[in-house]
Coordinates of C-alpha atoms in Angstrom, one line a residue:
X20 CA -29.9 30.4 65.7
X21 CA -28.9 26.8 65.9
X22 CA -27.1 25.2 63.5
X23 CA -29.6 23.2 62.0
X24 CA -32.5 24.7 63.4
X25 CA -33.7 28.2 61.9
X26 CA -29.9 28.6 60.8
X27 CA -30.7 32.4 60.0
X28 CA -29.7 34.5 56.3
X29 CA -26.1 35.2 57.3
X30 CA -25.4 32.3 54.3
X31 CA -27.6 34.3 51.7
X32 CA -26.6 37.9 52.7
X33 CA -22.9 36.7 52.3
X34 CA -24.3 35.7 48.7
X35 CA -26.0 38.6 47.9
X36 CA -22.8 40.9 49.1
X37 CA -21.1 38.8 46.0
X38 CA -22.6 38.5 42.3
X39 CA -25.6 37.1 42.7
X40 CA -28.3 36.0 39.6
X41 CA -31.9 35.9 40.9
X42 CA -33.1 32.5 41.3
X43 CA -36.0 33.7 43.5
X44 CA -38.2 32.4 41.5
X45 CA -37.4 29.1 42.9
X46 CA -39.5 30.5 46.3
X47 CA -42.8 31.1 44.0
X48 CA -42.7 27.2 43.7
X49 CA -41.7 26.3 47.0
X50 CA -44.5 28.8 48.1
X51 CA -47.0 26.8 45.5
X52 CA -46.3 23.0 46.9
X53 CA -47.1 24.4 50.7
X54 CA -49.7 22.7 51.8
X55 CA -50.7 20.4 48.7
X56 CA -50.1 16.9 48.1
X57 CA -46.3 17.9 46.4
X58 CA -45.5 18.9 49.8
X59 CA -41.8 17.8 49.2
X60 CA -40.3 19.4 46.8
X61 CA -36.9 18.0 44.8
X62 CA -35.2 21.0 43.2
X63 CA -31.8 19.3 41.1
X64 CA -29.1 21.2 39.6
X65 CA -26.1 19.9 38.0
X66 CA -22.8 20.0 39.8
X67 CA -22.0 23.9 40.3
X68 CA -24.8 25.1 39.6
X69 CA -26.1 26.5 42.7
X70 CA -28.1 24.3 45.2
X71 CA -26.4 25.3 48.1
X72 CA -27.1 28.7 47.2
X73 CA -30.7 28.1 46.4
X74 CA -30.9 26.2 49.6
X75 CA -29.4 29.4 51.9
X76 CA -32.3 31.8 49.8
X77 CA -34.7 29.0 50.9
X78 CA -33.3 29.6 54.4
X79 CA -33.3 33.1 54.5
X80 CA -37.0 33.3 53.1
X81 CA -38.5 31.0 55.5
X82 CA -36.3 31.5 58.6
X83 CA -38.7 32.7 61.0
X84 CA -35.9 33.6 63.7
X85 CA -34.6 36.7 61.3
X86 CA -36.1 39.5 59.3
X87 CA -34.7 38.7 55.5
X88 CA -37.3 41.7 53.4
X89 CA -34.4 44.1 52.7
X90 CA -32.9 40.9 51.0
X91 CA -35.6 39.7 48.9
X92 CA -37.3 43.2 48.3
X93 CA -35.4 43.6 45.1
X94 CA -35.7 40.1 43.5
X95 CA -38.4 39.2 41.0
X96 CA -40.1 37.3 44.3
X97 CA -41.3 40.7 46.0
X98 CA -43.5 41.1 42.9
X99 CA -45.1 37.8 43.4
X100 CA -48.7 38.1 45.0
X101 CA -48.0 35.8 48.0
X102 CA -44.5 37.1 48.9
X103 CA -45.1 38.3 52.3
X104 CA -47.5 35.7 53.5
X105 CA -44.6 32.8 54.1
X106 CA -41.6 35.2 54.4
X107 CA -39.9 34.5 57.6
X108 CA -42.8 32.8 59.0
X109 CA -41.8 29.2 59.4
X110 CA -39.0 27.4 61.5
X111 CA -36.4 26.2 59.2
X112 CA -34.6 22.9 59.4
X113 CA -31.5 22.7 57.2
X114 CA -29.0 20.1 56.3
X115 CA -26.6 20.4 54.4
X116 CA -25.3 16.7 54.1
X117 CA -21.6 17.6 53.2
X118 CA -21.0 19.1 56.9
X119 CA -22.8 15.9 58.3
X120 CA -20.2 13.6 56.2
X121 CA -17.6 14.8 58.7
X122 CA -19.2 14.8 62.0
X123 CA -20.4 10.9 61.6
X124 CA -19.5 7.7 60.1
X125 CA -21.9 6.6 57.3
X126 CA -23.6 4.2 59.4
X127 CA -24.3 6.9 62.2
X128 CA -25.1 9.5 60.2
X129 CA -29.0 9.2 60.3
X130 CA -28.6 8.5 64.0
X131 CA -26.8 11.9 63.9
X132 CA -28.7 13.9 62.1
X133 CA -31.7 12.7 64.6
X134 CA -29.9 13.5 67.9
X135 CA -28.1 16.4 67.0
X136 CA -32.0 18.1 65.6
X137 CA -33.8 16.6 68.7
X138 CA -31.0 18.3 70.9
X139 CA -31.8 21.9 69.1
X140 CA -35.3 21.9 68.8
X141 CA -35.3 20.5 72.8
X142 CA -33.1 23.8 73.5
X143 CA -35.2 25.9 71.0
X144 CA -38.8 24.7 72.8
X145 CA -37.3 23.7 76.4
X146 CA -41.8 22.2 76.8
X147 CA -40.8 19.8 73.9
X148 CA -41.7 16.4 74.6
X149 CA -39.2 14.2 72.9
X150 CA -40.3 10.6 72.1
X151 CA -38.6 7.5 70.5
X152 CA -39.4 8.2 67.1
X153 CA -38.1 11.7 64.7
X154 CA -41.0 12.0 62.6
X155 CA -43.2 12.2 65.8
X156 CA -41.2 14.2 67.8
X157 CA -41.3 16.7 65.0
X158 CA -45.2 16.4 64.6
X159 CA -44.9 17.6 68.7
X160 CA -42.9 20.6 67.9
X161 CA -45.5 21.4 65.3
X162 CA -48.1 21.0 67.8
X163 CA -46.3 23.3 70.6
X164 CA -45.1 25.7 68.6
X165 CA -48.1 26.2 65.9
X166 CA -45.9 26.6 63.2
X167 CA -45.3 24.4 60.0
X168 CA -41.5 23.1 59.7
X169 CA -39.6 23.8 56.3
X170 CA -36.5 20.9 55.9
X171 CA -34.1 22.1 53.2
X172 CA -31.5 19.3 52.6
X173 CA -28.8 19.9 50.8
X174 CA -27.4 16.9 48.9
X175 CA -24.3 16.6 46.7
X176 CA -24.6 13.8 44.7
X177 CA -20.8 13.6 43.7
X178 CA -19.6 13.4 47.7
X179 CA -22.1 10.1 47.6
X180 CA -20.4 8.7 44.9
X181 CA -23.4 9.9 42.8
X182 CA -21.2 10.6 39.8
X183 CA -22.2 8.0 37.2
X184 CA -22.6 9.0 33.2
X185 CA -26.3 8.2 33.8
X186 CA -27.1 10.2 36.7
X187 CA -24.5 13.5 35.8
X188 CA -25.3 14.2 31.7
X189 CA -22.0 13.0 31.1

């Protein structure tokens, strides 16, 4: 379990010990862009209203490094048809952009967010071959390792100075 790479369901089991509302519905969608043209999938919430909790269930549901069915076996998802055939069957890749504001400068953070990725998938798939670029050393962990890559990127618009009237409701 790395920290950006396949980061586990520790985040959502610490959820679901707490009072937890079922959003797994969210997954049925996820599930539904997989291998479609909507591929990449923007999922927005107003400030506290859960994306970093939505964004550990993704984790915990995709995360093929952990077995998360006791979690998800009584939310509305385990009804859904296709439940099983994605649950923790993917390598996750998850950043959540309000640790990354402290570990880099906002000029380095892209450059650190590459390196520090590189570095776990190299320790992850030691046969990795890493080249110049991100996108295609990621297209050669896909290649070694057979598996299709979930990124979950967790973004809070207010730490980016995100916060205008127009882009809040306000």
């Amino acid at each position: 379990m790395g920290v950006y790479l396949n980061p586990g369901n520790s985040g959502f089991v610490r959820i679901r010990n707490g009072v937890y509302v079922d959003k797994s519905g969210l997954i049925r969608l996820v599930n539904q862009t997989l291998d479609t043209p909507r591929c990449l999938t923007c999922i927005s919430r107003p400030r506290r209203f859960g994306k970093s909790f939505a964004a550990k269930m993704l984790c915990a549901y995709y995360d093929k490094t952990c077995d998360s069915s006791q979690l998800f076996g009584d939310l509305s998802i385990a009804c859904d048809a296709g439940y099983r055939e994605h649950l923790n069957q993917h390598d996750v890749i998850y950043l959540d952009m309000t640790g990354i504001i402290g570990e880099a400068a906002a000029g380095d953070r892209v450059a650190y967010v590459k390196r520090t990725v590189v570095r776990e998938l190299k320790e992850q798939y030691p046969q990795l071959e890493v080249v110049e670029g991100f996108v295609a050393t990621l297209a050669n962990a896909v290649e070694i390792t057979g598996n299709k890559f979930i990124m979950i990127i967790a973004f809070p618009m207010r730490r980016f100075g995100w916060n205008s009237p127009r882009l809040s409701g306000r």
